[in-house]
mmCIF file of C-alpha atoms and ligand atoms in Angstrom:
data_model
loop_
_atom_site.group_PDB
_atom_site.id
_atom_site.type_symbol
_atom_site.label_atom_id
_atom_site.label_comp_id
_atom_site.label_asym_id
_atom_site.label_seq_id
_atom_site.Cartn_x
_atom_site.Cartn_y
_atom_site.Cartn_z
ATOM 1 C CA MET A 1 8.138 -43.295 -0.239
ATOM 2 C CA GLN A 2 6.811 -43.550 -3.793
ATOM 3 C CA LYS A 3 6.928 -40.628 -6.194
ATOM 4 C CA ALA A 4 3.636 -38.992 -7.039
ATOM 5 C CA THR A 5 2.085 -36.417 -9.330
ATOM 6 C CA ALA A 6 -0.751 -34.147 -8.242
ATOM 7 C CA ILE A 7 -3.546 -33.193 -10.606
ATOM 8 C CA ILE A 8 -5.324 -30.073 -9.357
ATOM 9 C CA ALA A 9 -8.746 -29.602 -10.941
ATOM 10 C CA ALA A 10 -9.087 -25.821 -11.093
ATOM 11 C CA GLY A 11 -12.061 -25.651 -13.380
ATOM 12 C CA GLY A 12 -14.802 -24.127 -11.230
ATOM 13 C CA ALA A 13 -16.908 -21.438 -12.880
ATOM 14 C CA GLY A 14 -17.674 -19.912 -9.490
ATOM 15 C CA LEU A 15 -21.357 -19.407 -10.258
ATOM 16 C CA ARG A 16 -22.447 -20.271 -6.720
ATOM 17 C CA MET A 17 -20.049 -17.714 -5.284
ATOM 18 C CA GLY A 18 -22.137 -14.946 -6.845
ATOM 19 C CA THR A 19 -19.011 -13.291 -8.194
ATOM 20 C CA SER A 20 -17.638 -12.923 -11.682
ATOM 21 C CA THR A 21 -14.269 -14.229 -10.462
ATOM 22 C CA PRO A 22 -14.018 -18.030 -10.579
ATOM 23 C CA LYS A 23 -13.813 -19.353 -7.007
ATOM 24 C CA GLN A 24 -10.244 -20.626 -7.386
ATOM 25 C CA PHE A 25 -9.107 -17.013 -7.809
ATOM 26 C CA SER A 26 -11.076 -15.606 -4.847
ATOM 27 C CA GLU A 27 -8.698 -14.544 -2.126
ATOM 28 C CA LEU A 28 -8.272 -16.056 1.310
ATOM 29 C CA LEU A 29 -6.321 -13.686 3.558
ATOM 30 C CA GLY A 30 -5.027 -11.919 0.467
ATOM 31 C CA VAL A 31 -3.830 -15.034 -1.366
ATOM 32 C CA PRO A 32 -5.849 -16.760 -4.133
ATOM 33 C CA ILE A 33 -7.517 -20.024 -3.084
ATOM 34 C CA LEU A 34 -5.707 -21.969 -5.794
ATOM 35 C CA ILE A 35 -2.329 -20.770 -4.498
ATOM 36 C CA HIS A 36 -3.136 -21.948 -0.955
ATOM 37 C CA THR A 37 -4.069 -25.333 -2.443
ATOM 38 C CA ILE A 38 -0.900 -25.683 -4.496
ATOM 39 C CA ARG A 39 1.306 -24.589 -1.588
ATOM 40 C CA ALA A 40 -0.025 -27.513 0.477
ATOM 41 C CA PHE A 41 1.072 -29.961 -2.241
ATOM 42 C CA TYR A 42 4.448 -28.220 -2.472
ATOM 43 C CA GLN A 43 5.121 -29.332 1.083
ATOM 44 C CA ILE A 44 5.085 -33.017 0.094
ATOM 45 C CA PRO A 45 8.551 -34.038 -1.150
ATOM 46 C CA ALA A 46 7.136 -37.161 -2.891
ATOM 47 C CA ILE A 47 5.087 -34.942 -5.209
ATOM 48 C CA GLU A 48 7.531 -34.014 -7.939
ATOM 49 C CA ALA A 49 5.073 -32.597 -10.448
ATOM 50 C CA ILE A 50 1.805 -30.701 -10.137
ATOM 51 C CA ILE A 51 -0.538 -30.498 -13.116
ATOM 52 C CA VAL A 52 -3.074 -27.697 -12.815
ATOM 53 C CA VAL A 53 -6.055 -28.244 -15.095
ATOM 54 C CA ALA A 54 -7.774 -24.950 -15.870
ATOM 55 C CA PRO A 55 -10.433 -23.824 -18.356
ATOM 56 C CA ALA A 56 -9.009 -22.291 -21.548
ATOM 57 C CA GLU A 57 -10.191 -18.782 -20.622
ATOM 58 C CA HIS A 58 -8.294 -18.888 -17.308
ATOM 59 C CA ARG A 59 -5.122 -20.549 -18.491
ATOM 60 C CA GLU A 60 -3.125 -17.357 -18.839
ATOM 61 C CA HIS A 61 -4.207 -15.924 -15.485
ATOM 62 C CA THR A 62 -3.481 -19.232 -13.734
ATOM 63 C CA GLN A 63 -0.005 -19.318 -15.272
ATOM 64 C CA ALA A 64 0.620 -15.694 -14.252
ATOM 65 C CA LEU A 65 -0.347 -16.471 -10.636
ATOM 66 C CA LEU A 66 2.018 -19.447 -10.490
ATOM 67 C CA THR A 67 4.833 -17.208 -11.712
ATOM 68 C CA GLN A 68 3.913 -14.445 -9.255
ATOM 69 C CA TYR A 69 3.958 -16.859 -6.302
ATOM 70 C CA GLN A 70 7.078 -18.644 -7.592
ATOM 71 C CA LEU A 71 5.323 -21.986 -7.949
ATOM 72 C CA ASP A 72 6.074 -22.480 -11.634
ATOM 73 C CA ASP A 73 9.065 -24.803 -11.200
ATOM 74 C CA ARG A 74 6.967 -27.863 -10.283
ATOM 75 C CA CYS A 75 3.637 -26.812 -11.843
ATOM 76 C CA THR A 76 2.318 -27.097 -15.392
ATOM 77 C CA VAL A 77 -0.992 -25.607 -16.503
ATOM 78 C CA VAL A 78 -3.078 -27.595 -18.993
ATOM 79 C CA ILE A 79 -6.458 -26.754 -20.489
ATOM 80 C CA GLY A 80 -9.267 -28.933 -19.150
ATOM 81 C CA GLY A 81 -12.461 -30.336 -20.632
ATOM 82 C CA THR A 82 -16.184 -29.887 -20.040
ATOM 83 C CA LEU A 83 -16.692 -32.323 -17.171
ATOM 84 C CA ARG A 84 -14.373 -32.924 -14.251
ATOM 85 C CA GLN A 85 -13.795 -36.419 -15.615
ATOM 86 C CA ASP A 86 -12.638 -34.921 -18.938
ATOM 87 C CA SER A 87 -10.291 -32.522 -17.168
ATOM 88 C CA VAL A 88 -8.740 -35.247 -15.012
ATOM 89 C CA ARG A 89 -8.318 -37.471 -18.095
ATOM 90 C CA ILE A 90 -6.379 -34.654 -19.794
ATOM 91 C CA GLY A 91 -4.257 -34.157 -16.677
ATOM 92 C CA LEU A 92 -3.643 -37.897 -16.361
ATOM 93 C CA ALA A 93 -2.261 -38.014 -19.913
ATOM 94 C CA ARG A 94 0.469 -35.594 -18.773
ATOM 95 C CA VAL A 95 1.553 -37.583 -15.711
ATOM 96 C CA PRO A 96 5.230 -38.575 -16.134
ATOM 97 C CA ASP A 97 5.888 -42.275 -16.751
ATOM 98 C CA ASP A 98 8.088 -42.561 -13.679
ATOM 99 C CA SER A 99 5.323 -41.429 -11.321
ATOM 100 C CA PRO A 100 3.684 -44.532 -9.810
ATOM 101 C CA LEU A 101 1.012 -42.557 -7.925
ATOM 102 C CA VAL A 102 -1.433 -39.791 -8.791
ATOM 103 C CA ALA A 103 -3.329 -37.606 -6.325
ATOM 104 C CA VAL A 104 -6.312 -35.759 -7.768
ATOM 105 C CA HIS A 105 -7.431 -32.742 -5.769
ATOM 106 C CA ASP A 106 -10.040 -29.983 -6.013
ATOM 107 C CA GLY A 107 -8.457 -26.587 -6.563
ATOM 108 C CA ALA A 108 -11.141 -25.183 -4.254
ATOM 109 C CA ARG A 109 -9.994 -27.167 -1.192
ATOM 110 C CA PRO A 110 -7.254 -24.845 0.026
ATOM 111 C CA LEU A 111 -7.207 -26.037 3.649
ATOM 112 C CA ILE A 112 -5.962 -29.523 2.882
ATOM 113 C CA ILE A 113 -3.471 -30.546 5.566
ATOM 114 C CA PRO A 114 -0.195 -31.667 3.924
ATOM 115 C CA LYS A 115 0.105 -34.636 6.309
ATOM 116 C CA ASP A 116 -3.303 -35.878 5.090
ATOM 117 C CA ILE A 117 -2.104 -35.778 1.472
ATOM 118 C CA GLN A 118 0.803 -38.029 2.466
ATOM 119 C CA ARG A 119 -1.470 -40.402 4.444
ATOM 120 C CA CYS A 120 -3.694 -40.731 1.397
ATOM 121 C CA LEU A 121 -0.702 -41.450 -0.882
ATOM 122 C CA ASP A 122 0.627 -44.052 1.562
ATOM 123 C CA ALA A 123 -2.730 -45.843 1.643
ATOM 124 C CA ALA A 124 -2.974 -45.791 -2.165
ATOM 125 C CA ALA A 125 0.538 -47.229 -2.489
ATOM 126 C CA HIS A 126 -0.727 -50.125 -0.365
ATOM 127 C CA THR A 127 -4.211 -50.753 -1.728
ATOM 128 C CA GLY A 128 -4.272 -49.172 -5.192
ATOM 129 C CA GLY A 129 -6.744 -46.406 -4.401
ATOM 130 C CA ALA A 130 -7.504 -44.272 -1.332
ATOM 131 C CA ILE A 131 -9.497 -41.111 -0.788
ATOM 132 C CA LEU A 132 -9.813 -38.694 2.083
ATOM 133 C CA ALA A 133 -13.294 -38.770 3.582
ATOM 134 C CA VAL A 134 -15.100 -37.963 6.820
ATOM 135 C CA PRO A 135 -17.908 -39.937 8.465
ATOM 136 C CA VAL A 136 -21.328 -38.319 8.083
ATOM 137 C CA LYS A 137 -22.322 -36.663 11.384
ATOM 138 C CA ASP A 138 -25.668 -35.108 10.603
ATOM 139 C CA THR A 139 -28.951 -36.948 10.251
ATOM 140 C CA LEU A 140 -29.649 -37.329 6.563
ATOM 141 C CA LYS A 141 -33.087 -36.841 5.035
ATOM 142 C CA ALA A 142 -34.318 -37.925 1.650
ATOM 143 C CA VAL A 143 -36.487 -34.986 0.530
ATOM 144 C CA ALA A 144 -39.042 -34.736 -2.286
ATOM 145 C CA ALA A 145 -39.153 -31.821 -4.748
ATOM 146 C CA ASP A 146 -41.953 -30.201 -2.683
ATOM 147 C CA THR A 147 -39.615 -30.149 0.397
ATOM 148 C CA ALA A 148 -41.523 -32.970 2.119
ATOM 149 C CA ILE A 149 -39.268 -35.471 3.871
ATOM 150 C CA ARG A 150 -39.623 -38.909 2.386
ATOM 151 C CA HIS A 151 -37.561 -40.781 4.924
ATOM 152 C CA THR A 152 -34.461 -40.657 7.075
ATOM 153 C CA VAL A 153 -31.371 -42.167 5.507
ATOM 154 C CA LYS A 154 -29.437 -44.537 7.752
ATOM 155 C CA ARG A 155 -26.097 -42.888 8.206
ATOM 156 C CA ASP A 156 -24.233 -45.970 9.456
ATOM 157 C CA GLY A 157 -21.316 -46.511 7.156
ATOM 158 C CA LEU A 158 -21.900 -43.280 5.240
ATOM 159 C CA TRP A 159 -18.879 -41.116 4.536
ATOM 160 C CA GLN A 160 -18.499 -37.821 2.753
ATOM 161 C CA ALA A 161 -15.894 -38.052 0.014
ATOM 162 C CA GLN A 162 -13.248 -35.349 -0.156
ATOM 163 C CA THR A 163 -10.039 -34.995 -2.092
ATOM 164 C CA PRO A 164 -7.221 -35.809 -2.578
ATOM 165 C CA GLN A 165 -8.117 -39.089 -4.187
ATOM 166 C CA ALA A 166 -4.892 -41.010 -4.660
ATOM 167 C CA VAL A 167 -4.615 -43.895 -7.095
ATOM 168 C CA ARG A 168 -1.855 -45.964 -8.623
ATOM 169 C CA THR A 169 -1.235 -44.304 -11.997
ATOM 170 C CA ASP A 170 -1.617 -47.492 -14.062
ATOM 171 C CA LEU A 171 -4.838 -48.348 -12.232
ATOM 172 C CA LEU A 172 -6.379 -44.913 -12.770
ATOM 173 C CA LYS A 173 -5.548 -45.132 -16.480
ATOM 174 C CA GLU A 174 -7.259 -48.534 -16.632
ATOM 175 C CA ALA A 175 -10.264 -47.185 -14.735
ATOM 176 C CA PHE A 176 -10.580 -44.300 -17.195
ATOM 177 C CA ALA A 177 -10.342 -46.665 -20.168
ATOM 178 C CA LYS A 178 -13.082 -48.863 -18.695
ATOM 179 C CA ALA A 179 -15.328 -45.889 -17.918
ATOM 180 C CA ASP A 180 -14.852 -44.498 -21.438
ATOM 181 C CA GLN A 181 -15.597 -47.871 -22.952
ATOM 182 C CA ASP A 182 -18.820 -48.171 -20.908
ATOM 183 C CA GLY A 183 -19.819 -44.497 -21.223
ATOM 184 C CA PHE A 184 -19.725 -44.241 -17.428
ATOM 185 C CA VAL A 185 -19.522 -40.772 -15.884
ATOM 186 C CA GLY A 186 -18.575 -40.444 -12.227
ATOM 187 C CA THR A 187 -18.364 -37.383 -9.999
ATOM 188 C CA ASP A 188 -15.013 -38.402 -8.555
ATOM 189 C CA GLU A 189 -12.095 -40.710 -9.322
ATOM 190 C CA ALA A 190 -13.080 -43.302 -6.711
ATOM 191 C CA SER A 191 -16.375 -43.888 -8.531
ATOM 192 C CA LEU A 192 -14.448 -44.838 -11.680
ATOM 193 C CA LEU A 193 -12.531 -47.455 -9.710
ATOM 194 C CA GLU A 194 -15.732 -48.671 -8.068
ATOM 195 C CA HIS A 195 -17.320 -48.954 -11.513
ATOM 196 C CA GLY A 196 -14.489 -51.218 -12.647
ATOM 197 C CA GLY A 197 -14.663 -53.299 -9.470
ATOM 198 C CA TRP A 198 -11.299 -52.153 -8.086
ATOM 199 C CA PRO A 199 -11.084 -51.659 -4.325
ATOM 200 C CA VAL A 200 -10.747 -48.134 -2.914
ATOM 201 C CA VAL A 201 -10.370 -47.323 0.766
ATOM 202 C CA VAL A 202 -11.196 -44.223 2.763
ATOM 203 C CA VAL A 203 -8.631 -42.436 4.889
ATOM 204 C CA GLU A 204 -10.284 -40.378 7.613
ATOM 205 C CA GLY A 205 -9.602 -36.731 6.893
ATOM 206 C CA SER A 206 -10.553 -33.505 8.574
ATOM 207 C CA GLU A 207 -13.758 -31.471 8.592
ATOM 208 C CA THR A 208 -11.604 -28.420 7.909
ATOM 209 C CA ASN A 209 -10.814 -29.680 4.400
ATOM 210 C CA LEU A 210 -13.675 -27.542 3.064
ATOM 211 C CA LYS A 211 -14.606 -27.257 -0.556
ATOM 212 C CA ILE A 212 -15.226 -23.601 -1.190
ATOM 213 C CA THR A 213 -18.363 -23.250 -3.231
ATOM 214 C CA ARG A 214 -20.381 -20.546 -1.451
ATOM 215 C CA PRO A 215 -19.471 -17.168 0.087
ATOM 216 C CA ASP A 216 -20.103 -18.667 3.571
ATOM 217 C CA ASP A 217 -17.404 -21.265 2.934
ATOM 218 C CA LEU A 218 -14.933 -18.474 2.283
ATOM 219 C CA LEU A 219 -15.720 -16.910 5.679
ATOM 220 C CA MET A 220 -15.242 -20.243 7.460
ATOM 221 C CA ALA A 221 -12.035 -20.988 5.582
ATOM 222 C CA GLU A 222 -10.659 -17.576 6.484
ATOM 223 C CA ALA A 223 -11.447 -18.115 10.165
ATOM 224 C CA ILE A 224 -9.768 -21.553 10.149
ATOM 225 C CA LEU A 225 -6.741 -20.221 8.312
ATOM 226 C CA MET A 226 -6.326 -17.344 10.753
ATOM 227 C CA LYS A 227 -6.351 -19.807 13.668
ATOM 228 C CA GLN A 228 -3.701 -21.922 11.935
ATOM 229 C CA GLN A 229 -1.374 -19.055 11.123
ATOM 230 C CA PRO A 230 1.136 -17.860 13.663
ATOM 231 C CA PRO A 231 0.380 -14.333 14.859
ATOM 232 C CA PRO A 232 2.485 -11.713 13.056
ATOM 233 C CA HIS A 233 5.622 -10.346 14.678
ATOM 234 C CA MET A 234 5.195 -6.656 15.386
ATOM 235 C CA ARG A 235 8.159 -4.284 15.264
ATOM 236 C CA ILE A 236 8.328 -0.576 16.016
ATOM 237 C CA GLY A 237 10.811 1.854 14.580
ATOM 238 C CA HIS A 238 11.762 5.458 15.263
ATOM 239 C CA GLY A 239 13.339 8.005 12.930
ATOM 240 C CA PHE A 240 14.640 11.537 13.426
ATOM 241 C CA ASP A 241 16.168 13.937 10.931
ATOM 242 C CA ALA A 242 16.993 17.657 10.620
ATOM 243 C CA HIS A 243 18.118 19.770 7.667
ATOM 244 C CA ARG A 244 19.300 23.372 7.414
ATOM 245 C CA LEU A 245 17.085 25.992 5.721
ATOM 246 C CA VAL A 246 18.905 28.021 3.040
ATOM 247 C CA ALA A 247 18.047 30.406 0.223
ATOM 248 C CA GLY A 248 18.053 29.167 -3.354
ATOM 249 C CA ARG A 249 16.708 25.647 -2.680
ATOM 250 C CA ALA A 250 13.190 24.282 -3.154
ATOM 251 C CA LEU A 251 11.400 23.205 0.031
ATOM 252 C CA ILE A 252 10.423 19.559 -0.466
ATOM 253 C CA LEU A 253 8.420 17.833 2.252
ATOM 254 C CA GLY A 254 6.518 14.553 1.955
ATOM 255 C CA GLY A 255 7.354 14.398 -1.753
ATOM 256 C CA MET A 256 5.787 17.823 -2.467
ATOM 257 C CA GLU A 257 7.268 21.192 -3.257
ATOM 258 C CA ILE A 258 5.952 23.713 -0.720
ATOM 259 C CA PRO A 259 6.017 27.396 -1.699
ATOM 260 C CA HIS A 260 8.491 29.122 0.667
ATOM 261 C CA GLU A 261 11.379 31.603 0.380
ATOM 262 C CA LEU A 262 13.842 29.066 1.836
ATOM 263 C CA GLY A 263 14.504 25.423 1.100
ATOM 264 C CA LEU A 264 16.286 22.577 2.853
ATOM 265 C CA LEU A 265 19.929 21.867 2.170
ATOM 266 C CA GLY A 266 21.072 18.317 1.508
ATOM 267 C CA HIS A 267 22.663 15.873 -0.891
ATOM 268 C CA SER A 268 19.281 14.531 -2.008
ATOM 269 C CA ASP A 269 16.160 16.695 -2.240
ATOM 270 C CA ALA A 270 16.557 17.023 1.588
ATOM 271 C CA ASP A 271 12.958 15.920 2.262
ATOM 272 C CA VAL A 272 13.411 15.743 6.023
ATOM 273 C CA LEU A 273 9.940 14.310 6.638
ATOM 274 C CA THR A 274 10.458 11.396 4.227
ATOM 275 C CA HIS A 275 13.965 10.802 5.615
ATOM 276 C CA ALA A 276 12.609 10.430 9.162
ATOM 277 C CA LEU A 277 9.994 7.976 7.860
ATOM 278 C CA CYS A 278 12.640 5.951 5.976
ATOM 279 C CA ASP A 279 14.797 5.773 9.098
ATOM 280 C CA ALA A 280 11.863 4.610 11.216
ATOM 281 C CA ILE A 281 11.098 1.802 8.744
ATOM 282 C CA LEU A 282 14.758 0.766 8.551
ATOM 283 C CA GLY A 283 14.862 0.854 12.346
ATOM 284 C CA ALA A 284 11.844 -1.448 12.651
ATOM 285 C CA ILE A 285 13.360 -4.076 10.356
ATOM 286 C CA GLY A 286 16.777 -3.784 11.994
ATOM 287 C CA ALA A 287 18.444 -2.501 8.827
ATOM 288 C CA GLY A 288 20.421 0.457 10.137
ATOM 289 C CA ASP A 289 19.716 3.923 8.779
ATOM 290 C CA ILE A 290 19.258 5.849 5.570
ATOM 291 C CA GLY A 291 22.914 6.929 5.446
ATOM 292 C CA ARG A 292 24.025 3.302 5.279
ATOM 293 C CA HIS A 293 21.749 2.510 2.325
ATOM 294 C CA PHE A 294 22.084 5.791 0.395
ATOM 295 C CA PRO A 295 25.443 7.369 1.327
ATOM 296 C CA ASP A 296 25.886 11.152 0.899
ATOM 297 C CA SER A 297 29.159 10.421 -0.872
ATOM 298 C CA ASP A 298 27.441 8.495 -3.678
ATOM 299 C CA PRO A 299 26.783 10.764 -6.686
ATOM 300 C CA GLN A 300 23.823 8.629 -7.819
ATOM 301 C CA TYR A 301 21.800 10.012 -4.887
ATOM 302 C CA LYS A 302 22.565 13.672 -5.635
ATOM 303 C CA GLY A 303 19.262 15.550 -5.868
ATOM 304 C CA ILE A 304 17.315 12.272 -5.825
ATOM 305 C CA SER A 305 13.635 12.337 -4.866
ATOM 306 C CA SER A 306 13.406 10.971 -1.336
ATOM 307 C CA ILE A 307 10.129 9.278 -2.295
ATOM 308 C CA LYS A 308 12.263 6.992 -4.489
ATOM 309 C CA LEU A 309 14.370 6.176 -1.443
ATOM 310 C CA LEU A 310 11.179 5.487 0.541
ATOM 311 C CA ARG A 311 9.958 3.086 -2.156
ATOM 312 C CA HIS A 312 13.297 1.315 -1.988
ATOM 313 C CA VAL A 313 13.109 1.064 1.814
ATOM 314 C CA ILE A 314 9.564 -0.382 1.671
ATOM 315 C CA GLY A 315 10.814 -2.861 -0.942
ATOM 316 C CA LEU A 316 13.606 -3.855 1.416
ATOM 317 C CA ALA A 317 11.065 -4.367 4.219
ATOM 318 C CA ALA A 318 8.929 -6.526 1.893
ATOM 319 C CA GLU A 319 11.983 -8.656 1.059
ATOM 320 C CA ASN A 320 12.345 -9.184 4.795
ATOM 321 C CA HIS A 321 8.625 -10.078 4.939
ATOM 322 C CA PHE A 322 7.570 -6.918 6.752
ATOM 323 C CA ARG A 323 4.812 -4.508 5.801
ATOM 324 C CA LEU A 324 3.953 -1.120 7.248
ATOM 325 C CA CYS A 325 0.920 -1.048 9.571
ATOM 326 C CA ASN A 326 1.020 2.673 10.274
ATOM 327 C CA GLY A 327 3.322 5.617 10.556
ATOM 328 C CA ASP A 328 3.025 8.774 12.676
ATOM 329 C CA ILE A 329 5.198 11.714 11.666
ATOM 330 C CA THR A 330 5.713 15.089 13.309
ATOM 331 C CA VAL A 331 7.400 17.887 11.399
ATOM 332 C CA VAL A 332 8.933 20.630 13.549
ATOM 333 C CA ALA A 333 8.963 23.926 11.633
ATOM 334 C CA GLN A 334 8.317 27.520 12.644
ATOM 335 C CA ARG A 335 7.170 28.380 9.111
ATOM 336 C CA PRO A 336 5.558 27.810 6.588
ATOM 337 C CA LYS A 337 2.138 26.411 7.554
ATOM 338 C CA LEU A 338 2.155 22.761 6.542
ATOM 339 C CA ALA A 339 -1.277 21.461 7.536
ATOM 340 C CA PRO A 340 -2.965 22.500 4.241
ATOM 341 C CA HIS A 341 -0.479 20.315 2.332
ATOM 342 C CA PHE A 342 -0.921 17.216 4.497
ATOM 343 C CA PRO A 343 -3.730 15.486 2.530
ATOM 344 C CA ALA A 344 -1.668 15.568 -0.685
ATOM 345 C CA MET A 345 1.507 14.424 1.148
ATOM 346 C CA GLN A 346 -0.443 11.611 2.789
ATOM 347 C CA THR A 347 -1.479 10.318 -0.642
ATOM 348 C CA ILE A 348 2.094 10.403 -1.959
ATOM 349 C CA LEU A 349 3.600 8.721 1.116
ATOM 350 C CA ALA A 350 0.860 6.084 1.344
ATOM 351 C CA GLU A 351 1.329 5.134 -2.285
ATOM 352 C CA ALA A 352 5.079 4.738 -1.775
ATOM 353 C CA CYS A 353 4.471 2.709 1.395
ATOM 354 C CA ARG A 354 1.796 0.473 -0.249
ATOM 355 C CA VAL A 355 -0.789 1.368 2.404
ATOM 356 C CA GLU A 356 -4.065 3.276 2.638
ATOM 357 C CA PRO A 357 -3.648 7.044 3.270
ATOM 358 C CA GLU A 358 -5.227 6.644 6.751
ATOM 359 C CA ALA A 359 -2.184 4.591 7.760
ATOM 360 C CA ILE A 360 0.027 7.683 7.469
ATOM 361 C CA ASN A 361 -0.597 10.378 10.063
ATOM 362 C CA LEU A 362 1.052 13.768 9.654
ATOM 363 C CA LYS A 363 1.428 16.421 12.334
ATOM 364 C CA ALA A 364 3.206 19.763 12.464
ATOM 365 C CA SER A 365 4.539 21.631 15.433
ATOM 366 C CA THR A 366 6.435 24.870 15.972
ATOM 367 C CA THR A 367 8.808 25.311 18.885
ATOM 368 C CA GLU A 368 7.476 28.806 19.630
ATOM 369 C CA GLN A 369 10.626 30.488 18.298
ATOM 370 C CA MET A 370 12.884 28.435 20.554
ATOM 371 C CA GLY A 371 15.943 26.616 19.291
ATOM 372 C CA TYR A 372 17.167 26.136 15.695
ATOM 373 C CA THR A 373 13.747 25.309 14.320
ATOM 374 C CA GLY A 374 12.230 28.275 16.166
ATOM 375 C CA ARG A 375 14.846 30.605 14.688
ATOM 376 C CA GLU A 376 14.055 29.095 11.235
ATOM 377 C CA GLU A 377 17.590 27.817 10.781
ATOM 378 C CA GLY A 378 16.235 24.400 9.942
ATOM 379 C CA ILE A 379 13.333 21.941 9.946
ATOM 380 C CA SER A 380 13.304 18.614 11.760
ATOM 381 C CA ALA A 381 11.016 15.596 11.721
ATOM 382 C CA HIS A 382 10.247 12.655 13.996
ATOM 383 C CA ALA A 383 8.614 9.456 12.810
ATOM 384 C CA VAL A 384 7.443 6.260 14.474
ATOM 385 C CA VAL A 385 6.172 3.238 12.593
ATOM 386 C CA LEU A 386 4.660 -0.130 13.384
ATOM 387 C CA MET A 387 5.599 -2.961 11.023
ATOM 388 C CA ALA A 388 4.081 -6.465 10.916
ATOM 389 C CA SER A 389 5.612 -9.623 9.533
ATOM 390 C CA GLN A 390 3.710 -11.131 6.644
ATOM 391 C CA PRO A 391 3.787 -14.722 5.482
ATOM 392 C CA ALA A 392 6.315 -15.353 2.732
HETATM 393 MG MG1 MG B 1 18.231 13.661 5.926
#
């Protein structure tokens, strides 16, 4: 297995996407296209370095994304040129001397199958140059400017070129030198080799290796990606909590102070509603309960806002690759009336849980004067949540 360097051309202006965001930054299932692309190359052990060529105005954002997705250990961002050929030339100049192979890839082909990258590299190691391509399936028409068909193009032996295009590093450098000398401009790397008379072979790739240039492509890519991804694991969790009502304490529920003559007693702010929600989330991810994470005996939690604890619990879930789908919480209190405060609580809880407010449902119930809640000795809360695993 020969070592290789990938050059990712991430220079698209995204004009055909009809958005102001360049296409490489458009999101596919919540992750930027460019990140999907780079992750595929990360799966190939032979690829020790990845050079991302980006326009000057997007350099900083590209670098920030690589850091955010923890891809900056093998990736370098360099500023590209006007034409693709210029950008690849700049990238090629940065390829380490001990890298016998280079694979050039479009940043906007996020569905590249890692195994196909390796097949392409293997073929290039053998022949000097190899590109992924697919045979043309449709009937091809040569069309005049007035939309009239001139003739049908014979499709025998016609292939659609894709990327990666893998070439022996020394050969690609020679091909660039020859093209520069002759003033030849090609639309891909293979054409530079063809221009110099060097052989290049095709490796049959997959139709799913789409180049995302139009909004429709994004829809198709998303559908393909969803099929490829394992379905999320769903987990449910349940939480229950109760606190005693006493004089001289503020009544805090769902992160809000509620006007009332009594308040809940506890080591923290005693926000029983938020505690039940925290316990449900911890339950769903199999992480015990709130007492284990924030012990009563620890002075750092004295009087602490339970919303802070909730944020911590959601952070813990995220570390375990779980996100909240929805939560349903019932507060059991004889008094005061809570329903008028629910919209504001929903906003606070949703923000802490990193979800839309609709994902948090709040309900209140009395026990018709029965039991400790009915006698207004305390308030209790029940919560259930559904959590879904998310890709790392
Ligand atoms: Mg509690």
